[in-house]
Short mmCIF file of C-alpha atoms in Angstrom, two decimals:
data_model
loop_
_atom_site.label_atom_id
_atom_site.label_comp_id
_atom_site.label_asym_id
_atom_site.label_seq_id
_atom_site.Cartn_x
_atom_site.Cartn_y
_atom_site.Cartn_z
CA UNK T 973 -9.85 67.04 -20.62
CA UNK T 974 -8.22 64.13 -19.09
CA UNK T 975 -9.53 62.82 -15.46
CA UNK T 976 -7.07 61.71 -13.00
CA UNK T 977 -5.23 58.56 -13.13
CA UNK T 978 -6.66 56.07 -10.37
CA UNK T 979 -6.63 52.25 -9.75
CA UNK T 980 -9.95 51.05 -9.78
CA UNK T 981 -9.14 47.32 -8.79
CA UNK T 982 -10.61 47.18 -5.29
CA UNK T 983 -9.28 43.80 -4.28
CA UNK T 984 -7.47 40.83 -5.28
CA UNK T 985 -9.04 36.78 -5.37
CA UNK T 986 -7.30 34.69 -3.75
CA UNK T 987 -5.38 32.28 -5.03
CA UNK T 988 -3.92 28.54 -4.52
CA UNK T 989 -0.81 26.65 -4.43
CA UNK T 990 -0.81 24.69 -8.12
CA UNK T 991 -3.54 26.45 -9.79
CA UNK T 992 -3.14 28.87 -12.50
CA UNK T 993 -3.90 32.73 -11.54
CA UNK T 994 -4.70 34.90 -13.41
CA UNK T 995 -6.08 39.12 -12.97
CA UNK T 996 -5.56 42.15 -15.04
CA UNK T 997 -5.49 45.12 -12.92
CA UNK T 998 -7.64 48.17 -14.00
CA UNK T 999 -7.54 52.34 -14.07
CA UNK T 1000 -9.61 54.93 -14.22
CA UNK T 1001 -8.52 58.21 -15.87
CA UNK T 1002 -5.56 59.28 -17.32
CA UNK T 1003 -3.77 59.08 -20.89
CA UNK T 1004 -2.52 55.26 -22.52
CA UNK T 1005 -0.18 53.74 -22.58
CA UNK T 1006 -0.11 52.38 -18.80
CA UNK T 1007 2.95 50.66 -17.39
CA UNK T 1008 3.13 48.88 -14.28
CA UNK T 1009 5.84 48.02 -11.39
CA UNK T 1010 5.83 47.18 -8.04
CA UNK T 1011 6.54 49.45 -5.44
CA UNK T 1012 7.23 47.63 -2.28
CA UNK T 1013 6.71 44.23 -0.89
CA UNK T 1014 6.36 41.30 -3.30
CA UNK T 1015 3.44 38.76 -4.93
CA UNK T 1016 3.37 35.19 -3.78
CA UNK T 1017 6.54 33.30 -4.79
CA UNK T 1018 5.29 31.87 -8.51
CA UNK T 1019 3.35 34.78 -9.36
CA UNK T 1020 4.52 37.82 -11.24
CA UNK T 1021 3.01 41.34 -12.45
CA UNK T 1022 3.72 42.30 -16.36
CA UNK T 1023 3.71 46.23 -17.45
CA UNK T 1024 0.19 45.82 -18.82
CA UNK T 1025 -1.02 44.84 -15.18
CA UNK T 1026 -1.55 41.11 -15.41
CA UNK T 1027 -1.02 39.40 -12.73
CA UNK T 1028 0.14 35.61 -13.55
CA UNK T 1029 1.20 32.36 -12.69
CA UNK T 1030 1.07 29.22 -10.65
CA UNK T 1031 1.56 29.96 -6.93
CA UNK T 1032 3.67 27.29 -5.10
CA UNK T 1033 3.53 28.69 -1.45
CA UNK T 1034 0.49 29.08 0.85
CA UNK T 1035 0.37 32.41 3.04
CA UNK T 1036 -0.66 35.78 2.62
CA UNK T 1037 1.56 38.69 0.73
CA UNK T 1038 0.95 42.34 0.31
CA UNK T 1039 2.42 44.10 -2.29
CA UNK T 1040 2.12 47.98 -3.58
CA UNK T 1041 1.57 48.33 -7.36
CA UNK T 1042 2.25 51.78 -9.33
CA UNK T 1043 1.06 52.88 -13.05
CA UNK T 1044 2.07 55.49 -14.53
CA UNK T 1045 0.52 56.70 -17.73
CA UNK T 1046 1.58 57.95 -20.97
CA UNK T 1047 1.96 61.62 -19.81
CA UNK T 1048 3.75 60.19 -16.85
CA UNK T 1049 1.00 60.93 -13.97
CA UNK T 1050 1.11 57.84 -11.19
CA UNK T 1051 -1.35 56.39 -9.29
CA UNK T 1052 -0.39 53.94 -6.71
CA UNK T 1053 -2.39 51.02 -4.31
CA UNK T 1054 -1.62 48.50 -2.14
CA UNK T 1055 -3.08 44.69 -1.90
CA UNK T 1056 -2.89 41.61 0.43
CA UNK T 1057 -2.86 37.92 -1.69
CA UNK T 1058 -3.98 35.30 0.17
CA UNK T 1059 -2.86 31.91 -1.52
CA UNK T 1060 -4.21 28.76 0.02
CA UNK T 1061 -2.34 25.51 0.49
CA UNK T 1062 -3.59 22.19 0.16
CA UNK T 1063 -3.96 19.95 2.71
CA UNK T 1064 -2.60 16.34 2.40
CA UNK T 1065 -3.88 13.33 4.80
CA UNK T 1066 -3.68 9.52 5.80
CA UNK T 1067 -6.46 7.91 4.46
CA UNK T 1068 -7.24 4.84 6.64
CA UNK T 1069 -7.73 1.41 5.94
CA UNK T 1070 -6.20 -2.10 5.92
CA UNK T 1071 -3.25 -0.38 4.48
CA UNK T 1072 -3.16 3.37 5.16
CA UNK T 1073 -2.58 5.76 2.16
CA UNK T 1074 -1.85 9.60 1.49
CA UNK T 1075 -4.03 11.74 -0.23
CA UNK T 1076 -3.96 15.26 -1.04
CA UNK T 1077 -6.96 17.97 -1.72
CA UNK T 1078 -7.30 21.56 -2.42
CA UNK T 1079 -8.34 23.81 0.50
CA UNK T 1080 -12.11 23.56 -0.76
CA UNK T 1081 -11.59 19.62 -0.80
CA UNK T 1082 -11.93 19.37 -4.00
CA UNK T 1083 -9.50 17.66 -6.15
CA UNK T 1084 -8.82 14.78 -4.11
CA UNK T 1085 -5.69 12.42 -5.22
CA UNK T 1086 -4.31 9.58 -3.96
CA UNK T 1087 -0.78 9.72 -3.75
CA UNK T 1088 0.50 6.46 -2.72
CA UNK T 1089 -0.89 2.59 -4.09
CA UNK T 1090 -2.54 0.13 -1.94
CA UNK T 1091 0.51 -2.00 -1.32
CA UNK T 1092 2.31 -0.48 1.40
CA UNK T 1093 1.46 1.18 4.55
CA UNK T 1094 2.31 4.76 4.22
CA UNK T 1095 2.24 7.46 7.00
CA UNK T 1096 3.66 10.16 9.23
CA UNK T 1097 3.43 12.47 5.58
CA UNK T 1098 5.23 15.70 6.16
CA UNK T 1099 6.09 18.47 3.69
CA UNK T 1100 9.18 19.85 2.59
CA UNK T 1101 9.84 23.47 3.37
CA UNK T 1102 9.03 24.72 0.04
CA UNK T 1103 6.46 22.44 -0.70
CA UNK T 1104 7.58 20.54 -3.83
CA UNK T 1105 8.09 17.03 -1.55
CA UNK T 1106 6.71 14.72 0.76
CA UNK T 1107 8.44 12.63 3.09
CA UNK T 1108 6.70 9.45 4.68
CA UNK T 1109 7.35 6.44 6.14
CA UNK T 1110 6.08 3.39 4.41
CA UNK T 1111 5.80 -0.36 5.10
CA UNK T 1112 7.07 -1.21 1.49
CA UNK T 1113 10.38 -1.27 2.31
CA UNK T 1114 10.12 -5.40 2.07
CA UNK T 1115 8.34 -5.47 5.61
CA UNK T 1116 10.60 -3.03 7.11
CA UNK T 1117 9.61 0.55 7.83
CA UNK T 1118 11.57 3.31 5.41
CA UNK T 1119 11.75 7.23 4.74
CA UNK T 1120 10.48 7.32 1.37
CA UNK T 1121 10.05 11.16 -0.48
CA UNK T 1122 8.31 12.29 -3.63
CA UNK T 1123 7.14 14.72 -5.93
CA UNK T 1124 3.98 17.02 -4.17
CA UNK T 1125 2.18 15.09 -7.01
CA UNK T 1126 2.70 11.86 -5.83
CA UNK T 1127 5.83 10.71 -8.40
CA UNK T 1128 9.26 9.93 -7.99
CA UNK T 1129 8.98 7.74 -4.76
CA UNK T 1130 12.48 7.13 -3.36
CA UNK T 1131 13.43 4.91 -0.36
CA UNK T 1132 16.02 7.29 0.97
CA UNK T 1133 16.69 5.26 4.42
CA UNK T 1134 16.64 1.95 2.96
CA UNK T 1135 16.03 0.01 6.45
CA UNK T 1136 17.08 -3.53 6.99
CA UNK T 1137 15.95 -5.23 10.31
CA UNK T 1138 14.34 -1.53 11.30
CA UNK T 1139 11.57 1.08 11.30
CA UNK T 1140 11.83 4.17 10.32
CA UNK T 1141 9.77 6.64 11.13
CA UNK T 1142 8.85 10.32 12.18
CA UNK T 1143 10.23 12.18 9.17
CA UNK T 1144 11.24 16.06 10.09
CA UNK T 1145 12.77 18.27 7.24
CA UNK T 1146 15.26 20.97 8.14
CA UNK T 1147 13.96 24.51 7.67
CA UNK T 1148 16.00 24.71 4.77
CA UNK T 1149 14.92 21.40 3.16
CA UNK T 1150 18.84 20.22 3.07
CA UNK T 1151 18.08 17.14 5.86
CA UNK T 1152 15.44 14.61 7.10
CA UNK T 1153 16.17 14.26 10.87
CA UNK T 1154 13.47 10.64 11.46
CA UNK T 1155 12.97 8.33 14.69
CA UNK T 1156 14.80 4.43 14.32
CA UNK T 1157 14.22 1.58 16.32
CA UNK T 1158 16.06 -1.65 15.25
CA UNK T 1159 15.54 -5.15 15.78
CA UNK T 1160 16.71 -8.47 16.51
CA UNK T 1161 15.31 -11.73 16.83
CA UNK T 1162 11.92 -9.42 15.91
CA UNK T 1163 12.37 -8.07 19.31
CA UNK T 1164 13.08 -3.89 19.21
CA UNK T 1165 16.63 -3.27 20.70
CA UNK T 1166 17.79 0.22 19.97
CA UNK T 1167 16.16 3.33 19.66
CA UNK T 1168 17.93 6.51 18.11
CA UNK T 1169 17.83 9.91 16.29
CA UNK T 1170 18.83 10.07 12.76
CA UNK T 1171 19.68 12.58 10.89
CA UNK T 1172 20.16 12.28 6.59
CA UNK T 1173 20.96 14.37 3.73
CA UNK T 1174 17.58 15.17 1.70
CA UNK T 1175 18.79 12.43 -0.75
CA UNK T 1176 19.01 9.40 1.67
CA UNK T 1177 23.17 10.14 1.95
CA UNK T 1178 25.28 10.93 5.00
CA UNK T 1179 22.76 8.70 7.26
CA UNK T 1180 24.59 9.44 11.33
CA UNK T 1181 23.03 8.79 14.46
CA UNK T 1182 21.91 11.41 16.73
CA UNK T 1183 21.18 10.41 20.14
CA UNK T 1184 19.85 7.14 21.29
CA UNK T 1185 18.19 5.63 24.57
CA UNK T 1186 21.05 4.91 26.01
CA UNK T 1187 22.64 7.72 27.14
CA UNK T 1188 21.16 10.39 29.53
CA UNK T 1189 17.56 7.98 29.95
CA UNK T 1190 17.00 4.28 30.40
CA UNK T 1191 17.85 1.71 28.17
CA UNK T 1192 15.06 1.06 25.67
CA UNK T 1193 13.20 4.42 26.00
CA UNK T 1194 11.62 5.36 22.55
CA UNK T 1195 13.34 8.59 21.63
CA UNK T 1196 10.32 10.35 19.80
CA UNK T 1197 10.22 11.88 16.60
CA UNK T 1198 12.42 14.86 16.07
CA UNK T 1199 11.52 18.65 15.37
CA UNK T 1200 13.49 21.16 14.38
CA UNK T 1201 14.08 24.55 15.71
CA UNK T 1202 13.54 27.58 13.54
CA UNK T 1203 16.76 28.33 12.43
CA UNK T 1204 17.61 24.53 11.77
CA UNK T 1205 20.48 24.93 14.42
CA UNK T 1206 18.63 22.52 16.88
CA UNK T 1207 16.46 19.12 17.67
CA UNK T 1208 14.14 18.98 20.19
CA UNK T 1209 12.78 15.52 21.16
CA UNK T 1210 11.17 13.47 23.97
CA UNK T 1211 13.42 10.43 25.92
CA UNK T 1212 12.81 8.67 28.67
CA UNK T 1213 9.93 10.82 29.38
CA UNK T 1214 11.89 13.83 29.18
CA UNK T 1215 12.41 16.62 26.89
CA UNK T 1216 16.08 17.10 25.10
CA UNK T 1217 17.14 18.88 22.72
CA UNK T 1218 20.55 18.94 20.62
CA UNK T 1219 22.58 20.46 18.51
CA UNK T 1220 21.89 19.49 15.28
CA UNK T 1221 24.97 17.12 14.48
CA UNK T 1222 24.02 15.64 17.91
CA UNK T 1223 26.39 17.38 20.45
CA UNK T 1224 25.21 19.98 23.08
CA UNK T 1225 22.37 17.02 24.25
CA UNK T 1226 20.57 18.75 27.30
CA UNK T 1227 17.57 17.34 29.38
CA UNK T 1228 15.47 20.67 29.28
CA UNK T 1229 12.44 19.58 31.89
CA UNK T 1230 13.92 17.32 34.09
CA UNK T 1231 11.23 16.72 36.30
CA UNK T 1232 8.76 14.02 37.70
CA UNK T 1233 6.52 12.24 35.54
CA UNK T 1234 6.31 11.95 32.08
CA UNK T 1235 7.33 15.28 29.92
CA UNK T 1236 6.91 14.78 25.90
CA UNK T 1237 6.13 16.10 22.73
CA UNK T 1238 8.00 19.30 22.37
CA UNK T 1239 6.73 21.96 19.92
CA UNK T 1240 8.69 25.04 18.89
CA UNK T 1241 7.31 28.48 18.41
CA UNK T 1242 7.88 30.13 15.23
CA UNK T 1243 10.30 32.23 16.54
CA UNK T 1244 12.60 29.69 18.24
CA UNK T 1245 12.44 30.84 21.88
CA UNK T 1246 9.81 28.37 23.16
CA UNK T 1247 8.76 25.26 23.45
CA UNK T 1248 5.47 23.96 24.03
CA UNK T 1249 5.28 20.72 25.68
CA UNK T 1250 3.02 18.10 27.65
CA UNK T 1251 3.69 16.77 31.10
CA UNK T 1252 1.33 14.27 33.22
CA UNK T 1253 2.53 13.94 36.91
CA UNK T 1254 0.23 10.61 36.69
CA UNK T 1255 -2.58 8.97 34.62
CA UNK T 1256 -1.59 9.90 30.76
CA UNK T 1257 -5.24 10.68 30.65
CA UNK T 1258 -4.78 13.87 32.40
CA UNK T 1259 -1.75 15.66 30.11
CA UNK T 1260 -1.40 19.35 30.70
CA UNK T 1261 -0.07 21.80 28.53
CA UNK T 1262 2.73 23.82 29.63
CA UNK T 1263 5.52 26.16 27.64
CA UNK T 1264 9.55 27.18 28.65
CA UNK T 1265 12.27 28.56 27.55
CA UNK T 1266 13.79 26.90 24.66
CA UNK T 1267 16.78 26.34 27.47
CA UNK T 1268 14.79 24.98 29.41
CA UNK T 1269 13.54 27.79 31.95
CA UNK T 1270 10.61 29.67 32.61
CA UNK T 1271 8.33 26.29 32.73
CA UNK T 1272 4.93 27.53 32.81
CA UNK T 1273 1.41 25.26 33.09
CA UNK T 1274 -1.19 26.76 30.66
CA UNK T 1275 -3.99 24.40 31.28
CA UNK T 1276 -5.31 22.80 34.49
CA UNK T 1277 -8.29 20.37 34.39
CA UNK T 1278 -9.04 16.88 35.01
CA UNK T 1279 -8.73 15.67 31.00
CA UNK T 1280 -6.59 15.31 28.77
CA UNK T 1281 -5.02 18.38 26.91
CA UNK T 1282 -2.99 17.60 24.17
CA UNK T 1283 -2.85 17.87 20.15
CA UNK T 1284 -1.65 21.37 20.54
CA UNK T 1285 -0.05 23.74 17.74
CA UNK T 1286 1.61 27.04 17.54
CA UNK T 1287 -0.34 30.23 15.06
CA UNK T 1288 2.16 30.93 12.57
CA UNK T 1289 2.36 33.92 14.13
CA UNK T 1290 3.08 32.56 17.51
CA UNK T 1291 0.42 34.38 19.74
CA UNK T 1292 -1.72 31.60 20.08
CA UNK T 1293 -1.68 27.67 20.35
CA UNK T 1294 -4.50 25.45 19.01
CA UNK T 1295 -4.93 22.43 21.44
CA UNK T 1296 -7.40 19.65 22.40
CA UNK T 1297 -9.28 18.55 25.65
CA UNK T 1298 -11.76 15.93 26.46
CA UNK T 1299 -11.59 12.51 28.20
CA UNK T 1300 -9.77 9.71 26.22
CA UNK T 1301 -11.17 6.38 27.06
CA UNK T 1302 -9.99 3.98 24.19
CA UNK T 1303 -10.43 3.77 20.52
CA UNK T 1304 -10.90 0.20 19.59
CA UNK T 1305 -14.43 -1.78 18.63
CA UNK T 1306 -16.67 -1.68 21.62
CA UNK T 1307 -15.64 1.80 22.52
CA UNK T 1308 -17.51 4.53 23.51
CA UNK T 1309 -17.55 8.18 21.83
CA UNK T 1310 -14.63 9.86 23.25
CA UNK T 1311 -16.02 13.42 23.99
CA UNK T 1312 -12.57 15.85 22.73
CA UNK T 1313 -12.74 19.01 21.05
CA UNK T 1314 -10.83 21.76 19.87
CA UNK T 1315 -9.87 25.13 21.79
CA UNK T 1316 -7.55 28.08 21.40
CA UNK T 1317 -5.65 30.21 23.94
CA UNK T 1318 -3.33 32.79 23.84
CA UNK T 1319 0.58 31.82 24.21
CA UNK T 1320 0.32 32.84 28.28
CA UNK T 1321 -2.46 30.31 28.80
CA UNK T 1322 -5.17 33.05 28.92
CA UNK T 1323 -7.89 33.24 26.80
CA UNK T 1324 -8.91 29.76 26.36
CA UNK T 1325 -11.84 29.27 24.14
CA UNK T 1326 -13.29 26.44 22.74
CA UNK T 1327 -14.06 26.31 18.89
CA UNK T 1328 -16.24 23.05 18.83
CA UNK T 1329 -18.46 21.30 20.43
CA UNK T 1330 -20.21 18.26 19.12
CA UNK T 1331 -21.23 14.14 19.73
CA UNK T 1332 -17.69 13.19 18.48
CA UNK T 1333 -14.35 13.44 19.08
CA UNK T 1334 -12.38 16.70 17.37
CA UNK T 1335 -8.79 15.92 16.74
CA UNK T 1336 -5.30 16.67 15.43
CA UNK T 1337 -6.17 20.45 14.47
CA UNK T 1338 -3.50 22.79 12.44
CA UNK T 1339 -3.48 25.96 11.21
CA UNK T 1340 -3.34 27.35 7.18
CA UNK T 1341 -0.39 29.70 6.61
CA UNK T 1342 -1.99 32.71 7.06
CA UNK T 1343 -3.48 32.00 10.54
CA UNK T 1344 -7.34 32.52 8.86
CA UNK T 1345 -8.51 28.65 8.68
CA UNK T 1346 -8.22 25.29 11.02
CA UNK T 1347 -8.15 21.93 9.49
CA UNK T 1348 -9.07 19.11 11.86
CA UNK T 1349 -10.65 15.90 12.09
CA UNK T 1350 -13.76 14.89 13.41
CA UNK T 1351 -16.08 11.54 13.59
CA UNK T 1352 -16.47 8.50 16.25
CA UNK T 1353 -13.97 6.35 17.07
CA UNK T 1354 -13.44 3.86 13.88
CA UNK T 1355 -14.54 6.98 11.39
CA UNK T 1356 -13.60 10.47 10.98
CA UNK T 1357 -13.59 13.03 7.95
CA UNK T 1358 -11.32 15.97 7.33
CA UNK T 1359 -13.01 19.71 8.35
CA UNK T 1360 -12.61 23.05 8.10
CA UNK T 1361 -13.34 25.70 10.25
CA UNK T 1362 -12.45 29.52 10.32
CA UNK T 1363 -9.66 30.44 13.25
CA UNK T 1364 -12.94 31.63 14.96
CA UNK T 1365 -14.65 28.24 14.89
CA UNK T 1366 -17.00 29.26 12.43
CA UNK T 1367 -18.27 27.80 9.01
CA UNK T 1368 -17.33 23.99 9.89
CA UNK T 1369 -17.27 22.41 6.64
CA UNK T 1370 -16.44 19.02 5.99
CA UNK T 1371 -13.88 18.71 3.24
CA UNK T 1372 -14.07 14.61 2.78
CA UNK T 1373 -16.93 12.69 2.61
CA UNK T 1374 -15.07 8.51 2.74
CA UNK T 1375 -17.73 7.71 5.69
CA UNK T 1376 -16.83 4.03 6.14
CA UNK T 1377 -12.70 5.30 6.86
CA UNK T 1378 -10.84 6.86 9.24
CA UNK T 1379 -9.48 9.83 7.67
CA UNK T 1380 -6.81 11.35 9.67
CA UNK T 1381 -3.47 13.52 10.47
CA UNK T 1382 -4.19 16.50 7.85
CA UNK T 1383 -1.40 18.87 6.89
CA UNK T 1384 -1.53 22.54 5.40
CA UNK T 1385 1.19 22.77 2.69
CA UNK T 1386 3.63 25.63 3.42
#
């Protein structure tokens, strides 16, 4: 007698982005052959499930899937279970120095490469939507400052911007990876003159101003990096210590804050209907954090304190924002230990709790795909390593080890 057909796999590993996976699913029971299909949802983009139950591949995103398999055996009974993958991105960083380089590491840390030589200063890395290129701004451009791109891997370096008598900088892809929207300020005489938003075809082609400092702020006002909304339909940016946003061929430009003091740094939610943002009504040292409307209404302060909030990021999700408060005194030779670490609220402000609490300063935190892990980095003022922490603020580990560099601005990949 035959015993029922069952699934005995209980659980899947996870996995991560550009390392081969591999699992054969198992049963219990019934009559061979077995073939397998999925039912509903899907396995991380780069993986795939065979009839004989292997699942295979090389993911290329981060994030977590869940999928429903089905067998069915040779006297056609079924037997049916659902799974959640959890694929893990790696993390690339700026690797300090006398000229500043990119690296990039698995989640564990392990792995470590150095994407960029020792001959250029290259920062402000950011990832392209699907997670195959980096864009960066590098000093190699013959003195000038250029949007370069390359291969995840490190090859294939392009100067896409090619910058005479300028600095580009700020890179920001377009949700669909089709444009590079980047910060320029040109020069004369080797004095800065004009400061605009660019916008560029993913190749370096079709290169059009956006919106400079002259219009709608004061002369000479550094317009900020751009971000993107979303849907790619919109750039939010800071001006004149305002916050605008614009269409994204640069019509529709709209002061959204409009207010006293100095507003910056706008950060969209993952849905596209707010925007976090900072605004100081006096010393920069005392930045609050406060979210609208991504029109520009409902302005609502989510911290009050006497130091500085800042550093703050939306949960993929969008229910909370990671952000971080402490007293900024300087960060030069001679300085003393500026005392900032990392908290977590929920979007309405409420909740706030803090996740660290150390000698040094915690910095620049951002969340994996999948909400479950925090990268930041921590260390005194002229040295800092890369961590990880769960989104609880447990299990700190420290994922570089360079001790004698500053090791900063860590990025999940998508």
């Amino acid at each position: 007698m035959t015993s029922s057909l069952s699934i005995t796999t209980s659980a899947l590993p996870a996995g991560q982005v550009g390392k081969r996976y591999g699992l054969t699913l198992r049963t219990a029971g019934g009559r061979f052959p077995y073939k397998w299909v999925i039912t509903s949802g899907s396995l991380p983009a780069g993986l795939k499930l065979s009839t004989s139950g292997r699942i295979s591949g090389i993911p290329t995103l981060s994030g977590s899937s869940s999928v429903t398999v089905q067998v069915t055996d040779g006297k056609g009974a079924t037997a049916s279970r659902g799974y959640t993958l959890v694929v893990s991105g790696k993390i690339l960083y700026q690797r300090g120095g006398r000229l500043d380089k990119l690296v990039v590491m698995n989640a564990d840390g392990t792995g470590q490469k150095l994407l960029t030589p020792a001959t250029a200063s290259d920062e402000h890395a950011a990832w392209s939507p699907d997670g195959s290129k980096i864009a960066f701004t590098s000093s190699k451009a013959l003195g000038n400052k250029g949007i370069f791109v390359m291969t995840a891997s490190g090859r294939k370096r392009v100067n896409l911007s090619k910058p005479v008598d300028q600095y580009d900088q700020f890179p920001a892809w377009s949700p669909d990876g089709s444009k590079i929207a980047f910060g320029r300020q040109e020069f004369e005489g080797g004095v800065g003159t004009t400061y605009a938003i660019w916008s560029m075809n993913a190749d370096g082609s079709g290169q059009t101003m956006l919106a400079t400092a002259d219009s709608g702020a004061s002369t000479g006002v550094f317009a900020g990096g751009p971000r993107w909304s979303p849907d790619g339909s919109k750039i939010a940016f800071t001006r004149g210590g305002e916050v605008f946003v614009m269409n994204a061929d640069g019509t529709g430009l709209t002061n959204l804050t409009n207010a006293s003091g100095r507003q910056e740094g706008p950060v969209w939610s993952p849905d596209g209907s707010k925007i976090a943002f900072t605004s100081s009504h006096g010393s920069w040292l005392n930045d609050e954090i406060y979210v609208m409307n991504a029109d520009g209404s409902g302005q609502t302060r989510l911290t009050n304190d006497s130091l500085r909030d800042t550093d703050y990021v939306w949960s993929p999700d969008g229910s909370k924002l990671l952000f971080t408060k402490g007293s900024f005194v300087c960060s030069g030779p001679g300085c003393p230990p500026n005392d900032i670490e990392i908290y977590v609220m929920n979007a309405d402000g409420s909740g706030q709790t803090r996740l660290t609490d150390n000698d040094y300063s915690d910095s620049q935190p951002n969340w994996s795909a999948d909400g479950s892990k925090i990268v930041f980095v921590s260390g005194p003022n002229l040295t800092s390593e890369i961590y990880v922490m769960n989104a609880d603020g447990s299990a700190k580990t420290a994922l570089t080890k360079n001790k004698s560099q500053r090791n900063k601005y860590p990025e999940w990949s998508p």
